Coordinates of C-alpha atoms and ligand atoms in Angstrom, one line a residue:
Chain A
M1 CA -205.6 -87.8 -144.3
K2 CA -204.2 -88.2 -147.8
L3 CA -202.3 -91.4 -148.8
L4 CA -199.9 -91.7 -151.2
N5 CA -198.5 -95.3 -152.4
C6 CA -194.9 -95.6 -152.1
P7 CA -193.5 -98.2 -154.3
M8 CA -191.3 -99.8 -151.8
N9 CA -193.4 -99.0 -148.8
G10 CA -196.9 -99.1 -149.6
L11 CA -199.6 -96.7 -148.7
R12 CA -198.3 -94.0 -146.4
P13 CA -199.5 -90.4 -145.2
L14 CA -198.7 -87.8 -147.8
G15 CA -196.8 -85.7 -145.1
E16 CA -194.0 -88.5 -145.6
F17 CA -193.3 -87.3 -148.8
I18 CA -191.8 -84.5 -150.5
Y19 CA -193.0 -83.2 -154.2
G20 CA -189.9 -83.1 -156.5
G21 CA -191.7 -81.6 -159.7
E22 CA -192.6 -82.6 -162.9
Y23 CA -190.4 -85.4 -164.9
R24 CA -188.3 -84.0 -167.8
E25 CA -186.0 -85.9 -170.0
M26 CA -182.6 -84.5 -169.7
P27 CA -180.6 -83.3 -172.6
N28 CA -177.1 -84.3 -172.7
P29 CA -175.3 -81.7 -171.0
N30 CA -172.1 -82.4 -173.4
N31 CA -173.5 -81.1 -176.5
S32 CA -176.7 -79.3 -175.6
S33 CA -176.5 -75.5 -176.2
D34 CA -177.2 -73.1 -173.2
L35 CA -180.3 -72.4 -174.3
E36 CA -181.4 -76.1 -174.3
W37 CA -179.8 -76.4 -171.0
A38 CA -181.6 -73.0 -169.6
S39 CA -185.0 -74.6 -171.1
Y40 CA -184.5 -77.8 -169.4
V41 CA -183.6 -76.3 -165.9
H42 CA -186.5 -73.6 -165.9
Y43 CA -189.3 -74.2 -168.5
R44 CA -192.4 -76.5 -168.2
D45 CA -196.1 -76.9 -169.5
N46 CA -197.5 -76.2 -166.2
A47 CA -200.9 -76.5 -167.7
P48 CA -203.2 -79.0 -165.6
G49 CA -203.3 -82.5 -166.6
V50 CA -201.8 -85.9 -166.1
K51 CA -197.8 -85.3 -165.2
K52 CA -195.1 -87.7 -164.5
E53 CA -193.6 -86.7 -161.5
W54 CA -190.8 -87.2 -159.0
W55 CA -191.6 -88.0 -155.7
F56 CA -189.4 -88.7 -152.4
H57 CA -190.5 -91.1 -149.4
S58 CA -188.8 -89.2 -146.5
P59 CA -188.5 -92.0 -144.0
S60 CA -187.1 -94.5 -146.3
G61 CA -185.3 -92.1 -148.8
T62 CA -187.0 -93.3 -151.8
W63 CA -187.1 -91.5 -154.8
F64 CA -189.8 -92.7 -157.4
I65 CA -192.3 -91.5 -160.0
A66 CA -195.9 -90.8 -159.8
E67 CA -198.4 -90.1 -162.7
R68 CA -201.0 -87.9 -161.2
N69 CA -203.8 -85.6 -162.7
T70 CA -202.8 -82.3 -161.5
L71 CA -206.4 -81.0 -161.8
S72 CA -208.2 -83.3 -160.0
D73 CA -205.1 -84.5 -157.7
E74 CA -206.1 -88.0 -158.3
V75 CA -202.5 -90.4 -158.5
L76 CA -202.8 -93.0 -161.4
N77 CA -199.8 -94.7 -160.6
T78 CA -196.5 -95.0 -158.7
Y79 CA -193.5 -96.9 -159.7
L80 CA -189.1 -96.9 -159.2
F81 CA -187.8 -95.2 -162.0
G82 CA -187.0 -97.5 -165.1
K83 CA -189.0 -100.0 -163.0
A84 CA -192.5 -100.0 -165.2
P85 CA -193.4 -98.8 -168.6
F86 CA -192.3 -95.7 -169.3
P87 CA -194.2 -94.2 -172.2
K88 CA -193.4 -90.8 -173.8
N89 CA -194.6 -87.5 -172.3
E90 CA -196.7 -86.6 -175.5
N91 CA -199.3 -89.7 -174.2
L92 CA -199.9 -88.5 -170.8
S93 CA -200.1 -84.6 -170.7
D94 CA -202.6 -83.7 -172.8
G95 CA -203.9 -81.2 -170.6
K96 CA -207.5 -81.9 -171.3
L97 CA -208.0 -84.5 -168.6
G98 CA -210.7 -83.8 -165.6
D99 CA -213.5 -81.7 -165.2
E100 CA -212.5 -77.8 -165.3
K101 CA -215.7 -76.8 -164.0
N102 CA -215.2 -78.7 -160.8
T103 CA -212.5 -76.2 -160.0
E104 CA -214.9 -73.2 -159.8
L105 CA -217.6 -74.9 -157.7
S106 CA -214.9 -75.7 -155.1
A107 CA -214.0 -71.9 -154.7
Chain B
M1 CA -230.8 -33.0 -148.7
A2 CA -233.6 -34.3 -146.5
Y3 CA -236.0 -33.3 -149.4
Q4 CA -233.6 -35.6 -151.7
L5 CA -233.8 -38.1 -149.1
L6 CA -237.6 -38.4 -149.0
K7 CA -238.0 -38.2 -152.4
F8 CA -236.0 -41.2 -152.6
A9 CA -237.7 -43.0 -149.9
L10 CA -241.0 -42.4 -151.6
G11 CA -239.8 -43.3 -155.2
G12 CA -240.2 -46.7 -154.5
E13 CA -237.5 -48.0 -156.9
Y14 CA -234.2 -48.1 -155.0
K15 CA -231.9 -48.8 -158.1
E16 CA -228.2 -48.7 -157.2
P17 CA -226.0 -47.3 -159.9
R18 CA -224.1 -49.9 -161.7
F19 CA -220.4 -49.8 -161.2
F20 CA -219.6 -50.7 -165.0
R21 CA -221.8 -51.4 -167.9
D22 CA -223.3 -54.7 -168.5
C23 CA -221.4 -55.8 -171.7
Q24 CA -223.1 -58.6 -173.3
T25 CA -221.9 -58.4 -177.1
P26 CA -218.6 -57.9 -177.9
K27 CA -217.3 -55.7 -181.1
K28 CA -215.6 -57.4 -184.1
S29 CA -212.4 -56.1 -183.2
Y30 CA -210.4 -54.0 -180.2
D31 CA -207.0 -52.3 -180.1
A32 CA -206.3 -54.6 -177.0
I33 CA -207.8 -57.3 -175.4
I34 CA -206.9 -58.1 -171.8
I35 CA -207.7 -61.6 -170.4
G36 CA -208.6 -61.7 -166.6
G37 CA -211.0 -59.3 -164.7
G38 CA -208.7 -59.2 -161.5
G39 CA -206.8 -56.2 -160.2
H40 CA -204.2 -56.6 -162.6
G41 CA -206.0 -56.7 -166.1
L42 CA -208.4 -53.9 -164.7
A43 CA -205.5 -51.7 -163.5
A44 CA -204.0 -52.3 -167.0
A45 CA -207.2 -51.3 -168.8
Y46 CA -207.4 -48.2 -166.6
Y47 CA -203.9 -46.9 -167.3
L48 CA -204.2 -47.8 -171.1
A49 CA -206.9 -45.6 -171.2
K50 CA -205.7 -42.8 -168.7
D51 CA -202.0 -42.8 -169.6
H52 CA -202.1 -43.8 -173.5
G53 CA -205.4 -42.7 -174.8
I54 CA -206.4 -46.4 -175.6
T55 CA -209.8 -47.0 -174.9
N56 CA -211.0 -49.5 -177.6
V57 CA -210.2 -51.9 -175.0
A58 CA -212.1 -55.3 -174.1
V59 CA -211.6 -56.8 -170.6
L60 CA -212.6 -60.5 -170.4
E61 CA -213.3 -62.2 -167.2
R62 CA -214.6 -66.0 -167.2
G63 CA -216.2 -65.7 -164.0
Y64 CA -216.6 -62.5 -162.2
I65 CA -214.4 -59.4 -161.6
G66 CA -212.4 -59.8 -158.5
G67 CA -213.4 -63.3 -158.1
G68 CA -209.6 -64.6 -158.4
N69 CA -206.8 -64.3 -156.3
T70 CA -207.6 -60.5 -156.2
G71 CA -210.8 -61.0 -153.8
R72 CA -209.1 -64.1 -152.3
N73 CA -205.6 -62.5 -150.7
T74 CA -204.7 -61.1 -147.2
A75 CA -204.4 -57.8 -148.8
I76 CA -201.2 -56.6 -147.3
V77 CA -199.2 -54.0 -149.1
R78 CA -195.4 -53.5 -148.6
S79 CA -191.9 -52.8 -150.2
N80 CA -189.6 -54.2 -147.9
Y81 CA -188.2 -56.5 -150.6
L82 CA -184.6 -57.7 -150.9
T83 CA -183.2 -56.9 -154.5
P84 CA -183.1 -53.1 -155.2
D85 CA -185.1 -53.3 -158.6
G86 CA -187.7 -55.2 -156.6
V87 CA -188.0 -52.5 -153.9
N88 CA -188.0 -49.8 -156.3
F89 CA -191.0 -51.3 -158.4
Y90 CA -193.3 -52.2 -155.0
D91 CA -192.2 -48.5 -153.6
A92 CA -193.5 -47.0 -156.6
S93 CA -197.0 -49.3 -156.2
V94 CA -197.3 -48.2 -152.6
K95 CA -197.0 -44.7 -153.6
L96 CA -199.7 -45.4 -156.3
F97 CA -201.8 -46.9 -153.5
Q98 CA -201.6 -43.9 -151.1
G99 CA -203.3 -41.8 -153.6
L100 CA -205.8 -44.2 -155.2
S101 CA -208.8 -43.9 -152.9
T102 CA -209.1 -40.3 -154.3
E103 CA -207.8 -41.2 -158.0
L104 CA -210.8 -43.8 -158.4
D105 CA -213.2 -41.8 -156.1
I106 CA -213.7 -45.1 -153.8
N107 CA -212.9 -46.0 -150.4
L108 CA -210.2 -48.3 -150.4
F109 CA -209.8 -48.6 -146.9
Y110 CA -206.5 -48.4 -147.2
T111 CA -204.9 -48.5 -143.7
N112 CA -201.2 -47.7 -142.6
R113 CA -200.5 -50.3 -140.1
G114 CA -196.8 -51.0 -139.9
H115 CA -195.6 -54.3 -140.6
F116 CA -193.1 -56.6 -138.7
T117 CA -191.3 -59.4 -140.0
L118 CA -190.3 -61.4 -136.9
A119 CA -187.0 -63.3 -136.9
H120 CA -186.8 -66.4 -134.5
S121 CA -183.1 -67.0 -135.6
E122 CA -179.6 -65.2 -136.1
S123 CA -179.8 -66.1 -139.8
A124 CA -183.4 -64.7 -140.2
M125 CA -181.8 -61.8 -138.5
R126 CA -179.2 -61.4 -141.0
T127 CA -181.5 -61.3 -143.8
M128 CA -184.0 -58.6 -142.1
R129 CA -180.3 -56.4 -141.9
W130 CA -179.8 -57.2 -145.5
R131 CA -183.5 -55.9 -146.4
A132 CA -183.0 -53.1 -144.1
E133 CA -180.1 -52.0 -145.9
V134 CA -181.3 -52.7 -149.6
N135 CA -184.5 -50.7 -148.7
K136 CA -182.9 -47.8 -147.0
H137 CA -180.5 -47.2 -149.9
V138 CA -183.4 -47.1 -152.3
G139 CA -185.0 -44.9 -149.9
V140 CA -187.9 -46.9 -148.5
K141 CA -188.5 -47.0 -144.5
S142 CA -187.3 -49.9 -142.9
E143 CA -185.2 -51.1 -140.0
V144 CA -184.5 -53.9 -137.6
V145 CA -186.1 -53.2 -134.3
G146 CA -185.2 -55.4 -131.4
T147 CA -187.8 -57.1 -129.0
D148 CA -188.9 -54.0 -126.8
E149 CA -190.3 -52.1 -130.0
I150 CA -192.1 -55.1 -130.8
S151 CA -193.7 -55.6 -127.5
K152 CA -194.7 -51.9 -127.8
A153 CA -196.2 -52.1 -130.8
C154 CA -198.1 -55.4 -129.9
P155 CA -198.1 -55.8 -126.0
Q156 CA -200.1 -59.2 -126.8
L157 CA -197.5 -61.1 -128.6
D158 CA -195.7 -63.8 -126.6
I159 CA -192.1 -63.0 -127.5
S160 CA -191.1 -66.7 -126.6
C161 CA -193.7 -67.9 -128.7
S162 CA -194.7 -70.3 -125.7
G163 CA -191.1 -71.1 -125.0
K164 CA -190.6 -72.8 -128.6
S165 CA -189.1 -70.3 -130.7
P166 CA -188.4 -67.0 -129.1
I167 CA -188.2 -63.8 -131.5
L168 CA -185.1 -62.3 -131.4
G169 CA -185.9 -59.1 -133.2
A170 CA -187.8 -57.7 -136.5
L171 CA -187.7 -55.9 -139.7
Y172 CA -190.1 -53.1 -139.0
H173 CA -191.5 -51.6 -142.2
E174 CA -193.5 -48.4 -141.7
P175 CA -195.3 -48.3 -144.8
G176 CA -197.0 -51.7 -144.6
S177 CA -200.7 -51.5 -144.9
I178 CA -203.8 -53.4 -145.7
A179 CA -206.6 -52.3 -148.3
R180 CA -209.9 -53.7 -149.2
H181 CA -209.3 -55.9 -151.9
D182 CA -212.4 -56.0 -153.9
A183 CA -213.1 -52.3 -154.0
V184 CA -209.5 -52.2 -156.2
A185 CA -211.0 -54.3 -158.6
W186 CA -214.3 -52.3 -158.7
G187 CA -212.7 -49.3 -158.4
Y188 CA -210.4 -49.7 -161.4
A189 CA -213.2 -51.2 -163.4
R190 CA -215.6 -48.5 -162.9
A191 CA -212.8 -45.6 -164.1
A192 CA -211.7 -47.8 -167.1
D193 CA -215.4 -48.2 -168.0
S194 CA -216.4 -44.5 -167.5
M195 CA -213.4 -43.8 -170.2
G196 CA -214.8 -46.4 -172.7
V197 CA -213.2 -49.8 -171.7
E198 CA -215.7 -52.6 -172.1
I199 CA -215.8 -55.2 -169.5
F200 CA -217.6 -58.8 -170.1
Q201 CA -218.1 -60.9 -167.3
N202 CA -218.9 -64.7 -168.0
T203 CA -216.5 -64.7 -171.1
E204 CA -213.8 -67.0 -171.6
V205 CA -210.8 -67.1 -173.6
Q206 CA -210.9 -70.5 -175.2
S207 CA -207.9 -69.8 -177.6
I208 CA -205.3 -67.6 -178.9
D209 CA -205.2 -67.3 -182.8
V210 CA -201.5 -66.8 -183.6
K211 CA -200.2 -66.3 -187.4
N212 CA -196.9 -65.9 -188.0
D213 CA -195.8 -65.2 -184.6
Q214 CA -198.1 -62.6 -184.4
V215 CA -201.7 -62.6 -182.4
Q216 CA -204.7 -62.0 -184.7
G217 CA -207.4 -62.6 -182.3
V218 CA -209.2 -64.4 -179.3
Q219 CA -212.0 -67.2 -179.5
T220 CA -214.3 -66.7 -176.8
N221 CA -217.8 -68.3 -175.8
R222 CA -219.1 -65.0 -177.2
G223 CA -217.3 -65.6 -180.6
Y224 CA -214.2 -64.8 -182.2
I225 CA -213.1 -61.2 -181.6
A226 CA -210.0 -59.9 -183.4
T227 CA -207.2 -57.9 -181.9
G228 CA -203.4 -57.3 -182.4
K229 CA -202.4 -57.0 -178.9
V230 CA -203.4 -59.6 -176.0
L231 CA -202.5 -59.1 -172.1
S232 CA -202.9 -62.2 -170.4
A233 CA -203.6 -61.4 -166.6
V234 CA -204.7 -64.4 -165.2
A235 CA -202.4 -65.3 -162.3
G236 CA -203.3 -69.2 -161.5
F237 CA -204.6 -69.7 -164.9
T238 CA -201.4 -68.8 -166.7
P239 CA -200.3 -72.2 -167.9
R240 CA -203.4 -72.7 -169.4
I241 CA -203.3 -69.6 -171.5
T242 CA -199.3 -69.8 -172.2
K243 CA -200.3 -73.4 -173.5
M244 CA -202.6 -72.0 -175.9
V245 CA -199.6 -69.9 -177.9
N246 CA -197.2 -72.6 -177.0
L247 CA -195.2 -71.0 -174.9
K248 CA -193.4 -72.7 -171.8
T249 CA -192.5 -70.9 -169.0
P250 CA -191.1 -71.8 -165.1
I251 CA -194.5 -70.9 -163.4
V252 CA -196.0 -73.7 -161.2
I253 CA -199.5 -73.6 -159.8
Q254 CA -199.9 -74.3 -155.9
P255 CA -202.8 -73.4 -153.8
L256 CA -202.2 -70.8 -151.5
Q257 CA -205.0 -70.7 -148.4
A258 CA -206.2 -68.0 -145.7
C259 CA -208.4 -67.7 -143.3
V260 CA -210.8 -65.5 -140.6
T261 CA -211.4 -65.7 -137.2
E262 CA -215.1 -64.4 -135.6
P263 CA -214.7 -60.8 -135.1
M264 CA -213.4 -59.3 -132.2
K265 CA -212.9 -55.6 -130.2
P266 CA -209.8 -54.0 -132.6
W267 CA -206.4 -55.0 -130.3
L268 CA -203.8 -55.8 -133.2
D269 CA -202.9 -52.5 -134.9
T270 CA -200.0 -53.9 -136.8
I271 CA -199.3 -56.7 -139.3
L272 CA -197.0 -59.5 -138.2
V273 CA -195.3 -61.9 -140.3
S274 CA -193.1 -64.9 -139.0
G275 CA -191.5 -66.7 -141.7
S276 CA -190.1 -69.4 -139.3
L277 CA -193.6 -70.0 -138.3
H278 CA -195.4 -69.9 -141.5
V279 CA -197.8 -67.0 -140.3
Y280 CA -199.1 -63.8 -141.3
V281 CA -201.8 -62.0 -139.7
S282 CA -203.5 -58.6 -139.3
Q283 CA -207.3 -57.5 -138.0
S284 CA -209.6 -56.3 -140.7
S285 CA -211.6 -53.3 -140.1
R286 CA -214.5 -55.9 -139.4
G287 CA -212.4 -57.0 -136.3
E288 CA -211.6 -60.3 -137.8
L289 CA -208.1 -61.7 -137.5
V290 CA -206.9 -62.4 -141.4
M291 CA -204.4 -65.1 -141.3
G292 CA -202.5 -66.9 -144.0
S293 CA -199.5 -69.2 -144.3
A294 CA -196.9 -70.8 -146.7
L295 CA -198.1 -72.4 -150.2
D296 CA -199.5 -75.9 -150.3
P297 CA -196.8 -78.6 -150.8
Y298 CA -197.4 -79.2 -154.5
E299 CA -198.8 -78.2 -157.7
V300 CA -202.5 -78.6 -158.1
H301 CA -204.9 -76.6 -160.1
H302 CA -207.7 -76.2 -157.7
T303 CA -208.9 -73.9 -154.7
K304 CA -209.9 -76.7 -152.1
S305 CA -209.2 -75.7 -148.5
T306 CA -207.9 -78.5 -146.3
F307 CA -208.0 -79.0 -142.8
D308 CA -203.9 -79.3 -142.5
F309 CA -203.7 -75.7 -143.2
V310 CA -205.9 -74.5 -140.3
E311 CA -204.4 -76.9 -138.1
G312 CA -200.9 -76.0 -138.8
L313 CA -201.6 -72.0 -139.0
T314 CA -203.7 -72.1 -135.7
S315 CA -201.4 -74.0 -133.7
H316 CA -198.6 -71.3 -134.7
I317 CA -200.8 -68.5 -133.8
A318 CA -201.6 -70.0 -130.6
D319 CA -197.9 -70.2 -129.7
M320 CA -197.8 -66.1 -130.5
F321 CA -201.0 -65.5 -129.0
P322 CA -201.8 -68.2 -126.3
F323 CA -205.0 -66.1 -125.4
L324 CA -206.6 -66.5 -128.6
S325 CA -206.9 -70.6 -128.2
N326 CA -210.5 -70.2 -127.8
V327 CA -211.1 -68.0 -130.6
K328 CA -213.1 -69.6 -133.6
V329 CA -211.8 -69.8 -137.6
V330 CA -215.4 -68.9 -139.3
R331 CA -214.2 -69.3 -142.8
Q332 CA -211.1 -70.4 -144.9
W333 CA -210.5 -70.8 -148.7
A334 CA -208.0 -71.1 -151.3
G335 CA -206.6 -69.7 -154.5
M336 CA -204.1 -70.6 -157.1
A337 CA -200.9 -68.9 -156.8
D338 CA -198.6 -68.8 -160.1
V339 CA -195.1 -69.4 -158.7
T340 CA -191.9 -68.6 -159.9
P341 CA -188.9 -69.9 -158.9
D342 CA -187.3 -66.9 -158.0
F343 CA -190.1 -65.4 -156.3
A344 CA -190.2 -62.3 -158.8
P345 CA -193.2 -61.7 -161.4
L346 CA -192.9 -62.3 -164.8
M347 CA -193.9 -59.6 -167.1
G348 CA -193.4 -57.7 -170.5
I349 CA -193.1 -58.8 -173.8
T350 CA -192.9 -62.4 -175.0
P351 CA -191.7 -64.1 -178.2
I352 CA -194.7 -63.9 -179.8
K353 CA -195.7 -60.4 -181.1
G354 CA -198.6 -58.9 -179.5
F355 CA -198.8 -61.5 -176.6
Y356 CA -197.9 -59.8 -173.5
L357 CA -197.4 -61.2 -169.9
D358 CA -198.5 -60.3 -166.4
A359 CA -197.9 -62.9 -164.3
G360 CA -195.6 -64.7 -161.9
W361 CA -197.6 -63.1 -159.1
G362 CA -197.6 -66.1 -156.8
T363 CA -198.4 -65.0 -153.0
W364 CA -197.2 -61.5 -153.4
G365 CA -199.1 -59.7 -156.6
F366 CA -201.7 -57.8 -154.7
K367 CA -199.6 -54.9 -153.7
A368 CA -198.4 -54.5 -157.0
T369 CA -201.7 -53.9 -158.5
P370 CA -201.1 -50.4 -159.3
I371 CA -197.6 -50.3 -160.8
S372 CA -198.3 -53.4 -162.5
G373 CA -201.6 -51.9 -164.3
K374 CA -199.4 -48.8 -165.1
T375 CA -196.4 -50.8 -166.3
M376 CA -198.2 -53.2 -168.3
A377 CA -200.0 -50.3 -169.8
H378 CA -197.0 -48.8 -170.9
T379 CA -195.8 -52.2 -172.6
L380 CA -198.7 -52.4 -174.7
A381 CA -198.9 -48.6 -175.7
H382 CA -195.3 -48.8 -177.0
D383 CA -194.3 -52.4 -177.4
K384 CA -191.8 -52.4 -175.3
A385 CA -191.0 -53.2 -171.5
H386 CA -191.2 -50.1 -169.2
D387 CA -187.9 -49.7 -167.4
L388 CA -189.3 -50.8 -163.8
I389 CA -190.1 -54.0 -165.2
H390 CA -186.6 -55.1 -166.9
S391 CA -185.7 -57.4 -164.2
F392 CA -189.1 -59.7 -164.4
R393 CA -188.7 -60.3 -168.3
L394 CA -189.3 -63.9 -169.2
S395 CA -186.1 -64.3 -171.0
R396 CA -184.3 -63.8 -167.7
F397 CA -184.3 -67.5 -167.3
D398 CA -182.8 -68.1 -170.9
E399 CA -179.9 -65.6 -169.3
Y400 CA -179.7 -67.2 -166.0
E401 CA -180.4 -63.7 -164.6
L402 CA -182.6 -64.8 -162.0
T403 CA -184.4 -61.8 -159.5
G404 CA -183.9 -63.4 -156.2
E405 CA -186.8 -62.4 -154.2
K406 CA -187.0 -65.6 -151.9
G407 CA -185.8 -64.3 -149.0
A408 CA -188.3 -61.5 -148.9
A409 CA -191.5 -63.0 -150.5
S410 CA -191.8 -66.8 -149.7
V411 CA -194.0 -66.4 -146.7
G412 CA -194.1 -62.7 -145.9
H413 CA -196.5 -61.5 -148.9
Ligands
LIG501 C1 -204.8 -66.6 -149.9 C2 -203.8 -65.9 -150.7 C3 -203.2 -64.7 -150.2 C4 -202.4 -63.6 -150.8 N1 -202.1 -62.4 -149.8 C5 -201.6 -61.4 -150.5 C6 -200.7 -60.4 -149.8 O1 -201.4 -60.4 -148.4 N2 -200.7 -59.7 -150.5 C7 -200.1 -59.6 -151.8 O2 -199.4 -58.6 -152.3 N3 -200.6 -60.6 -152.7 C8 -201.3 -61.6 -151.7 N4 -201.8 -62.7 -152.6 C9 -201.5 -62.9 -154.0 C10 -202.3 -62.0 -155.1 O3 -203.7 -62.0 -154.4 C11 -202.3 -62.2 -156.6 O4 -200.8 -62.3 -156.9 C12 -202.9 -61.0 -157.2 O5 -204.5 -60.9 -156.6 C13 -203.3 -61.2 -158.5 O6 -204.0 -60.5 -159.3 P1 -204.4 -60.9 -160.9 O7 -205.5 -59.8 -161.3 O8 -203.2 -60.9 -161.4 O9 -205.0 -62.3 -160.9 P2 -206.8 -62.7 -160.4 O10 -207.1 -61.9 -159.7 O11 -206.3 -64.3 -160.3 O12 -207.5 -62.4 -161.9 C14 -207.3 -63.4 -162.9 C15 -208.7 -63.4 -163.8 O13 -208.5 -63.9 -164.7 C16 -209.8 -64.8 -164.7 N5 -209.3 -65.8 -166.1 C17 -208.4 -66.8 -166.2 N6 -208.5 -67.6 -167.3 C18 -209.3 -66.8 -168.1 C19 -209.8 -67.1 -169.4 N7 -209.3 -68.0 -170.3 N8 -210.8 -66.1 -169.8 C20 -211.0 -65.1 -169.0 N9 -210.8 -64.7 -167.9 C21 -209.9 -65.5 -167.2 C22 -209.7 -65.6 -163.9 O14 -211.4 -66.0 -163.5 C23 -209.5 -64.5 -162.9 O15 -210.9 -63.4 -162.3 C24 -202.5 -63.7 -152.1 C25 -202.8 -64.8 -152.7 C26 -203.8 -65.8 -152.0 C27 -204.2 -66.9 -152.9

């Protein structure tokens, strides 16, 4: 069984969690153009790599951030939003982490 | 005939004719390059040559043809979608499929089975009625049926689903079919090759050369190849390719799994789908039950299978068919599905001149193989999206004009 570390409740079975998608910086809704807003709502860089993501621990109602490699499915860190160093996106999602060949072998 | 056979037997050399040439060294340039030798890429190559006379084309495939989602799907073909644009598009594909074995001179084992989407709640029944009305309006055979008709088509099905989620009715779609998916890739490959298209296996596109917003060529493990037109038909690899040209899309990659049982005598004639139980099942011509379920719950770019999947799926199958509880699952696998937020594909031109997308096929793209190939070939040849794929354009997200197919595509395939 896969486990995920909830910052409030510790290691819990993955089945207790809901994936909330990649974390993205929200533009100011008052002065962003329709196109900027559409791009925030819809578009993302979904190439494999280490991503910051929203996750939800359902039994305790906790939303938090996980840094996860979407190629190897390894979680590097989990923390409450705003409670840990929150480096800029560029440093994290260079899309090159992990060994691409692994995906071939497991096919 | 007998003489031919004797000669062949005594000849001592039993070389099978190749389906397509074993291309190793690409030319310096092509009129068009297709990334991805799945059904979609190969079909686009075939229609480029056949419908538009464009034969100076290379298909580049990082592995072997059909080794992506084309060879991993549960092979269901149907057109009972929810939006009129979707129904029209998939209906055109079903019609192409019906004549495809003859056209490509290969037995695709295309078998018309009929397709039931089971409803276990009043709200599911409402969606079935909605789909039936849209389908009929567009001229596609679909109707809402009661449990009597379901039992008649499949007496083995426990209508109460072991008392847990009784079936109230279904959407019956007469044209629903299954086909042999690898043969679709091979058939298109052979036909395209015979018209001059070159197919390169073990050939990976590593970067795309774009200058002044116009495609110039691609870098591969077999060197640089110049071209003004690149079609990306790579399904689960789409975000890696769009990153090469700095294009953002709403596509998210999630694994989709399937499995087969040991072979049995034929007993299941139709295709059965249950959105509520997350199950679709049909019996292959070899006698195996081919079964699939919903997407894995979050983004991962790999093709690992999980025990959770078989455990969940088989418990629902056992609710529907208690007598199957001792049947063994013999194989399971996964593919990377390129999912869009509205469950409609992403096709056509892009802001980069000469870069065309055929993507967003998620869990539903096998049935679209012929029509996507045909409409993408048209789009490349005319540098303008074919009318049938207007609703699937990338810019629909800028315009908030989504093509909501979730009610017809999320589990149904
Ligand atoms: C388990 C499962 C069940 C499904 N069931 C159904 C179903 O019942 N009905 C239905 O209609 N659809 C179904 N689908 C969806 C369907 O399989 C796909 O949408 C469809 O096959 C996509 O075809 P394709 O040719 O676009 O992609 P693929 O067949 O995946 O081909 C893409 C190819 O691109 C190659 N490639 C990737 N990157 C590169 C690169 N950089 N350079 C060169 N080549 C590259 C890959 O190796 C691959 O061969 C299912 C999918 C899965 C995974």
